[in-house]
mmCIF file of C-alpha atoms in Angstrom:
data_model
loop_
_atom_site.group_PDB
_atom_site.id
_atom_site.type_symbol
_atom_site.label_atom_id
_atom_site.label_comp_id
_atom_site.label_asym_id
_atom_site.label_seq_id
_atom_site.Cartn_x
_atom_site.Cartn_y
_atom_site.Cartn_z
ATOM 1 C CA UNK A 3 63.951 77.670 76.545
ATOM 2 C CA UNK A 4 64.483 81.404 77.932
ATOM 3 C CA UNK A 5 64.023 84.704 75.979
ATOM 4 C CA UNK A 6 66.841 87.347 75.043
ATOM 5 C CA UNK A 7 67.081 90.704 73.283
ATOM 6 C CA UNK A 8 68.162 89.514 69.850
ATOM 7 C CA UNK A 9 69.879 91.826 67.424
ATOM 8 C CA UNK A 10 70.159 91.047 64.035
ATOM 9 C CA UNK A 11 71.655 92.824 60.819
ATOM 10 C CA UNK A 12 69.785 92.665 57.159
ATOM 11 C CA UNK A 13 71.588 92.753 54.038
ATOM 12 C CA UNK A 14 71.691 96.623 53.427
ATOM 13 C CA UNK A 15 73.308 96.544 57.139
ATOM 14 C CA UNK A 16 70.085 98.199 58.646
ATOM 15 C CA UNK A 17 70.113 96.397 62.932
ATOM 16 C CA UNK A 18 66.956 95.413 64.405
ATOM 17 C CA UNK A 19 65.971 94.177 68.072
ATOM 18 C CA UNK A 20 63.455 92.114 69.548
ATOM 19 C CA UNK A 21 62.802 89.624 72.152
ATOM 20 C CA UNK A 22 63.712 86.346 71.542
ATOM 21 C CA UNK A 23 63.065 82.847 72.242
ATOM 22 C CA UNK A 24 66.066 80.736 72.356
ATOM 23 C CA UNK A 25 67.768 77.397 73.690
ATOM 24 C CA UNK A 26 71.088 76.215 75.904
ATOM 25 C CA UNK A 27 72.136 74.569 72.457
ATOM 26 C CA UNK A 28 72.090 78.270 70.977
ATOM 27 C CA UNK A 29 74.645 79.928 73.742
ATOM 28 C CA UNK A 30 78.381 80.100 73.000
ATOM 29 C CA UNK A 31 81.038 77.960 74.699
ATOM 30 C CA UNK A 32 81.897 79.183 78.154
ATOM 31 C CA UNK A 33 83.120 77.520 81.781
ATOM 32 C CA UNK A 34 79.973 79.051 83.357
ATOM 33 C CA UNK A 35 76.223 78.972 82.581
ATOM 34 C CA UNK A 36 74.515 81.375 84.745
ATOM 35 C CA UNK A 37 70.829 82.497 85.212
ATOM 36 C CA UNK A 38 70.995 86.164 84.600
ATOM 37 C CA UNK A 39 68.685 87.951 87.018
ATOM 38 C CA UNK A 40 69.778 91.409 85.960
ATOM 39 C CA UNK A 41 71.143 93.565 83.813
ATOM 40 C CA UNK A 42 71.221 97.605 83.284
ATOM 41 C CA UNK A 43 71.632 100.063 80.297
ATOM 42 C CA UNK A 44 75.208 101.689 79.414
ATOM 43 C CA UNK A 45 76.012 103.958 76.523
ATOM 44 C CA UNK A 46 77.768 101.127 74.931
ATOM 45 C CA UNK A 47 74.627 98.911 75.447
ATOM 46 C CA UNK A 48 73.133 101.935 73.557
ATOM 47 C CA UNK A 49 75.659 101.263 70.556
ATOM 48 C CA UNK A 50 75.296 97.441 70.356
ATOM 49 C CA UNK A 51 71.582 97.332 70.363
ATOM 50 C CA UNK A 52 71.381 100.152 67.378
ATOM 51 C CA UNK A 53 73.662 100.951 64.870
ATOM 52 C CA UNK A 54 76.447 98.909 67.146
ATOM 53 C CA UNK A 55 79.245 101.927 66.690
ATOM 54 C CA UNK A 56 81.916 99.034 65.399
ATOM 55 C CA UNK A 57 81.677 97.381 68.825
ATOM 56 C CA UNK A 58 79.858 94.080 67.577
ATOM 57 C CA UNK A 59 81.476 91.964 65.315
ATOM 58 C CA UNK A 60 79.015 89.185 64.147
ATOM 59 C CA UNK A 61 75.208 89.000 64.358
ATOM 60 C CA UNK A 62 72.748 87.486 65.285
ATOM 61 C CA UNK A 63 74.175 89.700 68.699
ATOM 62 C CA UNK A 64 72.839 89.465 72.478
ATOM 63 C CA UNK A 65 73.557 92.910 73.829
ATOM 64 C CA UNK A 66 74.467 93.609 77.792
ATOM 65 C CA UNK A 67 77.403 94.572 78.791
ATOM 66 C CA UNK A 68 77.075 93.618 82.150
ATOM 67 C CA UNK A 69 74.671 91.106 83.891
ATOM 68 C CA UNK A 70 74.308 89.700 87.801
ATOM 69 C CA UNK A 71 72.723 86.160 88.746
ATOM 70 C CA UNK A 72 73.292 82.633 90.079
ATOM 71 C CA UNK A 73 75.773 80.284 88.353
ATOM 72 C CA UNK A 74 73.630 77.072 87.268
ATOM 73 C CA UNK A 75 76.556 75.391 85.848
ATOM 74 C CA UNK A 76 80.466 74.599 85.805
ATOM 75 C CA UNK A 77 82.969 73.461 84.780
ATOM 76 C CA UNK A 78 85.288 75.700 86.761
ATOM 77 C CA UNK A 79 86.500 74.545 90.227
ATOM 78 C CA UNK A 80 85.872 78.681 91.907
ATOM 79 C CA UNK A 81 82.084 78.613 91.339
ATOM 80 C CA UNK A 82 79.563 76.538 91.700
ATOM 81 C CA UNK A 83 76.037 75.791 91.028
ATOM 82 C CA UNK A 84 74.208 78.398 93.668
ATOM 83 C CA UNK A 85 77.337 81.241 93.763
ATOM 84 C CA UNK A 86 76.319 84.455 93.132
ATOM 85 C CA UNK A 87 78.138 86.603 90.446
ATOM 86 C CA UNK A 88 79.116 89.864 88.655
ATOM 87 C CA UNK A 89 80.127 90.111 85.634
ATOM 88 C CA UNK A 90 81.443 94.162 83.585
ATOM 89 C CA UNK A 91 83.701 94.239 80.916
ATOM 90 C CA UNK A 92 85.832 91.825 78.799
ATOM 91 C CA UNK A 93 83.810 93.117 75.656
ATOM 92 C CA UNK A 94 81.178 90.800 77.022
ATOM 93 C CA UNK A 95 77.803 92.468 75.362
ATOM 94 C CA UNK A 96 80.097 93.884 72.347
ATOM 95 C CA UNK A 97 82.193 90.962 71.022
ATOM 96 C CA UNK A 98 80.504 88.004 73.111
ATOM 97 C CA UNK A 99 76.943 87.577 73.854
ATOM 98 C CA UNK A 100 75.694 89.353 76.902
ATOM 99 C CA UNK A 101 73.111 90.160 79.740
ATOM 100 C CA UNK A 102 70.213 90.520 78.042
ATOM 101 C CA UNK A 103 69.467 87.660 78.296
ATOM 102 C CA UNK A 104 67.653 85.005 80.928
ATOM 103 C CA UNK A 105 70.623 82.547 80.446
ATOM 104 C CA UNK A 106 74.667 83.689 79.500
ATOM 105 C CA UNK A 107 77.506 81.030 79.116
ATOM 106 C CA UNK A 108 80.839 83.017 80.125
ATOM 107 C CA UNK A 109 84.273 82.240 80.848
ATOM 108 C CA UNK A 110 84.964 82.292 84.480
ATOM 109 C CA UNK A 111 87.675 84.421 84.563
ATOM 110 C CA UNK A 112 85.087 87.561 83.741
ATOM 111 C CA UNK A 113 83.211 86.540 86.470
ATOM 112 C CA UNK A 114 83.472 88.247 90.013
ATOM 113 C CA UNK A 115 82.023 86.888 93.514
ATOM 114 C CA UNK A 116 78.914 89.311 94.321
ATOM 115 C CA UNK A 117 80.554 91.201 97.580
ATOM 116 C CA UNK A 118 78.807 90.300 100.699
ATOM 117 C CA UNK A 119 76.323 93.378 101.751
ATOM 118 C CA UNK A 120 74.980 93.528 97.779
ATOM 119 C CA UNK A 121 72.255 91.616 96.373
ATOM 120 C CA UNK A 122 71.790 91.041 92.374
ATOM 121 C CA UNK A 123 69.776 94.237 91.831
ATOM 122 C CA UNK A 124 71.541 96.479 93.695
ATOM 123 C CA UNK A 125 74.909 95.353 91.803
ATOM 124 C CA UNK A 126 73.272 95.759 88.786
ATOM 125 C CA UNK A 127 72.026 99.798 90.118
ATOM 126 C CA UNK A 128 75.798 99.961 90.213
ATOM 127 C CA UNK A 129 76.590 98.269 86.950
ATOM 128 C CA UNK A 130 79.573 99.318 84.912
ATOM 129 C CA UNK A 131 78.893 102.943 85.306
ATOM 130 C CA UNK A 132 78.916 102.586 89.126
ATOM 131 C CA UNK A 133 82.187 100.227 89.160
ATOM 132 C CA UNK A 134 83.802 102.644 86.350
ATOM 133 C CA UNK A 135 82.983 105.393 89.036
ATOM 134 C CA UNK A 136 84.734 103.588 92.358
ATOM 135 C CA UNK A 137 87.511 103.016 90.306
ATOM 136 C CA UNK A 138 87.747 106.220 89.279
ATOM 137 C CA UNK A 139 87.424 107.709 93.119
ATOM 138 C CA UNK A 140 90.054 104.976 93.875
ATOM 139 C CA UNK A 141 92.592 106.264 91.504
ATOM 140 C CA UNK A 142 91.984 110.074 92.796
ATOM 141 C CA UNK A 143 92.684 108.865 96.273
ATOM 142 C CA UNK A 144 95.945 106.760 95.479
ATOM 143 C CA UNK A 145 97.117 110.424 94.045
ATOM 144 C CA UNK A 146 95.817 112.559 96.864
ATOM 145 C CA UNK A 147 92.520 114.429 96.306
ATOM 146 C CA UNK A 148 93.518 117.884 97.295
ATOM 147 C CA UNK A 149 91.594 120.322 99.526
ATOM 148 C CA UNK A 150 88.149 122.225 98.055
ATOM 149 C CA UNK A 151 85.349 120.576 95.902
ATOM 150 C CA UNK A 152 85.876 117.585 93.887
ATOM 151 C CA UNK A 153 84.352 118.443 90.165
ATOM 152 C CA UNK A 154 82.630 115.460 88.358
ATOM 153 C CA UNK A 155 81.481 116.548 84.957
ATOM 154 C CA UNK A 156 78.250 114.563 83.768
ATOM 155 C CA UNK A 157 77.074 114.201 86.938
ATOM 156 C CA UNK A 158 73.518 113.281 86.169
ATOM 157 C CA UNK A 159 74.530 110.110 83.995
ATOM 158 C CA UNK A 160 75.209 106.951 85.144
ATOM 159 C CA UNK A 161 78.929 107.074 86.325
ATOM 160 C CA UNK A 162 78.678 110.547 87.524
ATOM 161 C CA UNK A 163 75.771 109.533 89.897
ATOM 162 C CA UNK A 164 77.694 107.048 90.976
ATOM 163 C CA UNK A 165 80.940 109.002 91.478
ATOM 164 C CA UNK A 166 79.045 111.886 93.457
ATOM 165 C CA UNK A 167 77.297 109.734 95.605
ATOM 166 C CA UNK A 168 80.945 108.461 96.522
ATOM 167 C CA UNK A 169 82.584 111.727 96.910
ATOM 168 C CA UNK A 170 79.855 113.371 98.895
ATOM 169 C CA UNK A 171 79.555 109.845 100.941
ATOM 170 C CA UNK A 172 83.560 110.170 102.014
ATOM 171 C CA UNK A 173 83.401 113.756 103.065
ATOM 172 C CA UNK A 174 84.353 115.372 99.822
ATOM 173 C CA UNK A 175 82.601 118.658 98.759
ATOM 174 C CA UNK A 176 81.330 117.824 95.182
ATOM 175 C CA UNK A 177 80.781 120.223 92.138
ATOM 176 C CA UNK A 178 78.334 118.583 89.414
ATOM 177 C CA UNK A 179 78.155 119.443 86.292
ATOM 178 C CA UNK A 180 75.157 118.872 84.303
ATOM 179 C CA UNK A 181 73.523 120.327 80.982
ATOM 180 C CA UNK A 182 70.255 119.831 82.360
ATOM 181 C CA UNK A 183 69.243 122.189 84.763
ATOM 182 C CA UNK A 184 66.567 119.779 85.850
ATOM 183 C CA UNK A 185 68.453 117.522 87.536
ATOM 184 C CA UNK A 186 70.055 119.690 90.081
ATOM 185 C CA UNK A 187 67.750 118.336 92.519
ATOM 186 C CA UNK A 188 68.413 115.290 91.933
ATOM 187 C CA UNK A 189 72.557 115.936 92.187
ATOM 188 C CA UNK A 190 71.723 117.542 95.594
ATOM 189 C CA UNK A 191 69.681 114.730 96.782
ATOM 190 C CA UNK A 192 72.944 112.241 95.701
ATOM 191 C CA UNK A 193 75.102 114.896 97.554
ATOM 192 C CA UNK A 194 76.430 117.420 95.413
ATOM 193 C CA UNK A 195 76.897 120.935 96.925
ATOM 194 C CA UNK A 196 77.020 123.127 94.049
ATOM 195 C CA UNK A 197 76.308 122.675 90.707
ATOM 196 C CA UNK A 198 77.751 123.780 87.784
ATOM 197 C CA UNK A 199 76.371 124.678 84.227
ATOM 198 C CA UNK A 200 77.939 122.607 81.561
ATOM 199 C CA UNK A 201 78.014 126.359 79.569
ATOM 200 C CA UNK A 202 80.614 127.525 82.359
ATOM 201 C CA UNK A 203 83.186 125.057 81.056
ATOM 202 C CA UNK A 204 82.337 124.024 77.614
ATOM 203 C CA UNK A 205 84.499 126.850 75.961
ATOM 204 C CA UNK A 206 87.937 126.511 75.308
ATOM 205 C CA UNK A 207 89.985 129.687 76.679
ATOM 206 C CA UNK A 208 93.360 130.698 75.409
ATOM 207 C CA UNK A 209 94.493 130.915 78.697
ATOM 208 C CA UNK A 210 96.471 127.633 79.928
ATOM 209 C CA UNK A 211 95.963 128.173 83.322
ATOM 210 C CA UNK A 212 93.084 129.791 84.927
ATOM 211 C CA UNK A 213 92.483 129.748 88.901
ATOM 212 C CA UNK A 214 93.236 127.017 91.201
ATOM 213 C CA UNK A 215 89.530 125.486 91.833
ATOM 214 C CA UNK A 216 89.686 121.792 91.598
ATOM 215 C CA UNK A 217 90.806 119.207 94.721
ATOM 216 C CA UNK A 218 90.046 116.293 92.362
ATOM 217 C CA UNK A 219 87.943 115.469 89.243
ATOM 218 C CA UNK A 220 86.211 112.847 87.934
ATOM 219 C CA UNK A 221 85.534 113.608 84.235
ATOM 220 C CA UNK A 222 82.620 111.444 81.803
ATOM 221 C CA UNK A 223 82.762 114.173 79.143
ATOM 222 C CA UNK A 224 85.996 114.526 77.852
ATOM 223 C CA UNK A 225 87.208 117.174 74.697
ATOM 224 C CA UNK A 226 86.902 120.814 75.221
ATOM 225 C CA UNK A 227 85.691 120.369 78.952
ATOM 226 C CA UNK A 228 88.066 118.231 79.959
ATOM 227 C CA UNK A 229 90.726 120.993 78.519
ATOM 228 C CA UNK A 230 89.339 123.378 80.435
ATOM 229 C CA UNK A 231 88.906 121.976 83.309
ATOM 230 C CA UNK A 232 92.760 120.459 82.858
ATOM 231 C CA UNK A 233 93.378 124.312 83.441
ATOM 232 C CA UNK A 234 91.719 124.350 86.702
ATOM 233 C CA UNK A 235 92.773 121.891 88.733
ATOM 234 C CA UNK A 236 94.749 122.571 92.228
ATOM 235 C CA UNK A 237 98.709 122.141 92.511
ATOM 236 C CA UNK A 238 99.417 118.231 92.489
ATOM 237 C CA UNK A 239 95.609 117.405 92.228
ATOM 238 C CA UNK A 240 94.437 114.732 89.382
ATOM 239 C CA UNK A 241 91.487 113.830 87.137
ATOM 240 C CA UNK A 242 90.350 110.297 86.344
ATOM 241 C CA UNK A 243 88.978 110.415 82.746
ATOM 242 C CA UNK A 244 86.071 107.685 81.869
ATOM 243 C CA UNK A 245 84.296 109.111 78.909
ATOM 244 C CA UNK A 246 84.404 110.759 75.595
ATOM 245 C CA UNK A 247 80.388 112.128 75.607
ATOM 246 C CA UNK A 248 82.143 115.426 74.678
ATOM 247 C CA UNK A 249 84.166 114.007 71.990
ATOM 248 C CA UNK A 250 87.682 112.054 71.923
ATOM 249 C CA UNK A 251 89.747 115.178 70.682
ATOM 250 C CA UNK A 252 91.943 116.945 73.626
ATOM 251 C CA UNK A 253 92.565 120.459 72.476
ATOM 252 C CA UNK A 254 94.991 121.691 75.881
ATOM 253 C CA UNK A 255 98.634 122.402 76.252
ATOM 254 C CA UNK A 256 101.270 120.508 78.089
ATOM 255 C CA UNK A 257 101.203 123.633 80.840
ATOM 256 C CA UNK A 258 99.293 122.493 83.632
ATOM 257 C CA UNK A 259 100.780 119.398 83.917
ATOM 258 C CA UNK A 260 104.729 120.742 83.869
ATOM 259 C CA UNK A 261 103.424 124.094 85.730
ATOM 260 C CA UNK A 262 101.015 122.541 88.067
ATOM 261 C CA UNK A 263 101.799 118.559 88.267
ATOM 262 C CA UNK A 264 98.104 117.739 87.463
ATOM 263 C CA UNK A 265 97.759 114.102 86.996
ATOM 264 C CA UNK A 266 95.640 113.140 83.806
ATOM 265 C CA UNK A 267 94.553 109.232 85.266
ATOM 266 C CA UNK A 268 92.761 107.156 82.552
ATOM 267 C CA UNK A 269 90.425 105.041 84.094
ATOM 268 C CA UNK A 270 89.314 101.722 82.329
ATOM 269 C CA UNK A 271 86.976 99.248 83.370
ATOM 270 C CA UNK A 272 87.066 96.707 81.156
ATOM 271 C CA UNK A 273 90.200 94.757 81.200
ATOM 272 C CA UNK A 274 90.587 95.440 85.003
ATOM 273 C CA UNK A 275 92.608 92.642 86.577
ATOM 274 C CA UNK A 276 91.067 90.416 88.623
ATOM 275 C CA UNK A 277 92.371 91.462 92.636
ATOM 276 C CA UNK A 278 91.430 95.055 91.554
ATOM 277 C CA UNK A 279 88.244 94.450 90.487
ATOM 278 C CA UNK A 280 87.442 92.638 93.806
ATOM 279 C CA UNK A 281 89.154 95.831 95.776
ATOM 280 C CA UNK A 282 86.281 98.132 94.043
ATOM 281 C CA UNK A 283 83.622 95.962 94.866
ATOM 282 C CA UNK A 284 84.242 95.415 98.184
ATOM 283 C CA UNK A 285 84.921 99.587 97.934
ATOM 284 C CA UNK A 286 81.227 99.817 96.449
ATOM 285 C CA UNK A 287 80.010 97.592 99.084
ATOM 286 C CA UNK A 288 81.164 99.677 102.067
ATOM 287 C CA UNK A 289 81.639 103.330 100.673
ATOM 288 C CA UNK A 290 78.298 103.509 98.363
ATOM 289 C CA UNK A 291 75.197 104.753 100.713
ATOM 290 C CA UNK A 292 72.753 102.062 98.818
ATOM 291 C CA UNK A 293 69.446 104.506 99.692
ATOM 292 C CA UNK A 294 70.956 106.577 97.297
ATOM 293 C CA UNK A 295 71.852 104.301 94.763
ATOM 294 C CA UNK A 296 68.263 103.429 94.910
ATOM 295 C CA UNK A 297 67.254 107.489 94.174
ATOM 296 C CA UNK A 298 69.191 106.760 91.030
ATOM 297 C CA UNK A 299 67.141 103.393 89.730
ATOM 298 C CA UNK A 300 64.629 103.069 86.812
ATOM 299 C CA UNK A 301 63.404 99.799 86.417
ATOM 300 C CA UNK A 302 62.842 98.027 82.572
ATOM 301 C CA UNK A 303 62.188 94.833 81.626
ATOM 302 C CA UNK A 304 63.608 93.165 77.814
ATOM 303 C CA UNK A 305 61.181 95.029 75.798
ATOM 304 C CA UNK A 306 61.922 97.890 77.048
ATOM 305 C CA UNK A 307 65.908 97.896 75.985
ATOM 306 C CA UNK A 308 65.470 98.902 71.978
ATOM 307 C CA UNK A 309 63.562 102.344 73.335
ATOM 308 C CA UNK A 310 66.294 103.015 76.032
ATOM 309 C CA UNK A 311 69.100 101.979 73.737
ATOM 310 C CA UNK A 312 68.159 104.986 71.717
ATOM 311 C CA UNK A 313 67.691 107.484 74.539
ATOM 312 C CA UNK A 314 71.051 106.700 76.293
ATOM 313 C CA UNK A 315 72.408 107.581 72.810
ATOM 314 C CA UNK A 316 70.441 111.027 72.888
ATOM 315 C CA UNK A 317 72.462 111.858 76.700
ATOM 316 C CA UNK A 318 68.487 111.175 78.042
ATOM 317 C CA UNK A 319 69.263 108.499 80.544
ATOM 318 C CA UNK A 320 69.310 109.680 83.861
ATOM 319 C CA UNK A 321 71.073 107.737 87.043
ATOM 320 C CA UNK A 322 70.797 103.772 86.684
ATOM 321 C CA UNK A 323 68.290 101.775 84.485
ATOM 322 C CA UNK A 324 68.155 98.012 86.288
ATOM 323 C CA UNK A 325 66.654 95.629 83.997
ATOM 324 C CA UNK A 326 64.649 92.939 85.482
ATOM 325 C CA UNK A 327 65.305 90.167 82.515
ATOM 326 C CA UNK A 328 63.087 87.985 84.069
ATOM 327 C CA UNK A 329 59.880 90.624 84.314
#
């Protein structure tokens, strides 16, 4: 027996979550049973353990969108019982069960080989935010980040911690962005070098093109920022978009890409192929300073998940939440 976050539905469609005590016999059919050790909390995770925002399609529901441990069994010849493993994306958490849980039965092609230089908690500090945030920085670079500060809007939450401790790691000068005016010490102690109020660039101008500030951009907020910032980006320079906390509307003009060449890179992190999600591990490995990824952890245990599932959804999460499913 092992215990899970359980999320169930009642008739009038009203969710509910609570710690669970369930058996092998109970997970779904996978190549690879594995004894989660961790887990963390993303704004998805948010979504599937409340209201579930469309993501989960049947219930009863094991939340966890991502999840590190030790395989204990399979049926797979590229892992055996002992391997250490990763596992973000594949709607694991949304339409399969996920990481909150003490046991998960997967397919093995979700699965990744935990990098050599990480251990299970610190993968889980970098999570899905963090890996969404490497591949983000890796998608700037194969376009040439540009001279002058690199902007990353949402810079307190999970994959803008994770993108300015990047940045500021490889040399870049980094701009963060936060609503909170709290957290600018915390920004500076991950690297940033000037911060930005989210007021500055949360109004749409009529102007297409405003000065040339921007080598680079990694943007978590998306709608009217993301059009204004569009407007400020360098000759040639790009922005990797990962999130929609600003809304999934785009209200810009074609200008600064046919005036300017900006790049407008989409970043997604869940259907990654296979070699490239190996190339941003091994990038997270090397290029993420891990005494700063430990500035950014908050430890929780299961029972803590239904509380933080409805903070992440309020934008009060800060850094990386590592859940200990075991504690």
């Amino acid at each position: 027996m092992f215990n899970a976050l359980v999320v169930n539905k009642d008739d009038e469609g009203k969710t509910s979550a609570a710690v669970t005590e369930m058996s092998l016999d109970q997970l779904p059919a996978g190549d690879v049973t594995v004894a989660v050790e961790y887990s963390t909390v993303n704004y998805k995770d948010g979504l599937c353990i409340g209201p579930g925002g469309g993501l989960v399609r049947n219930y009863p529901h094991i939340p966890g969108i991502d999840f590190a441990g030790t395989v204990e069994a399979s049926d797979d010849p590229r892992y055996k019982a002992g391997d250490k493993v990763v596992l973000t994306g594949w709607r694991v958490g949304e339409a399969h069960w996920g990481g909150y849980s003490q046991k998960a039965r997967v397919k093995a092609d979700w699965l990744v080989p935990l990098p050599a230089g990480l251990d299970t908690r610190q993968a889980m500090a970098v999570g899905t935010a963090g890996f969404t945030a490497m591949l983000s920085v890796m998608a700037l670079e194969d376009h040439g980040i540009k001279s002058g500060p690199v902007l990353v809007t949402g810079a307190a939450g999970g994959v803008g911690s994770v993108a300015t401790a990047i940045l500021a790691h490889l040399g870049h000068e980094v701009a963060g962005v936060t609503g909170r005016p709290e957290t600018a010490d915390y920004l500076k102690s991950l690297g940033a070098s000037q911060i930005v109020a989210r007021e500055e660039l949360n109004e749409t101008v009529k102007r297409p093109l405003e000065g040339e500030t921007w080598g680079g951009c990694v943007d978590a907020v998306g709608g009217e920022m993301l059009a204004r910032v569009l407007g400020q980006m360098q000759y040639g320079a790009s922005v990797a978009a990962v999130g929609l906390a600003g809304g999934a509307g785009l209200p810009a003009t074609v200008i600064p890409f046919l005036l300017r060449g900006v790049n407008l890179l989409g970043i997604d992190s869940v259907m990654q192929p296979y070699d490239n999600r190996l190339r941003a591990w091994e990038r997270i490995a090397k290029d993420l300073p891990m005494d700063k990824l430990e500035a950014m952890v908050r430890p929780a245990t299961l029972s803590d998940l239904p509380g933080l599932g409805a903070d992440i959804l309020k934008g009060q999460v800060q850094g990386r939440v590592v859940v200990d499913v075991n504690a």
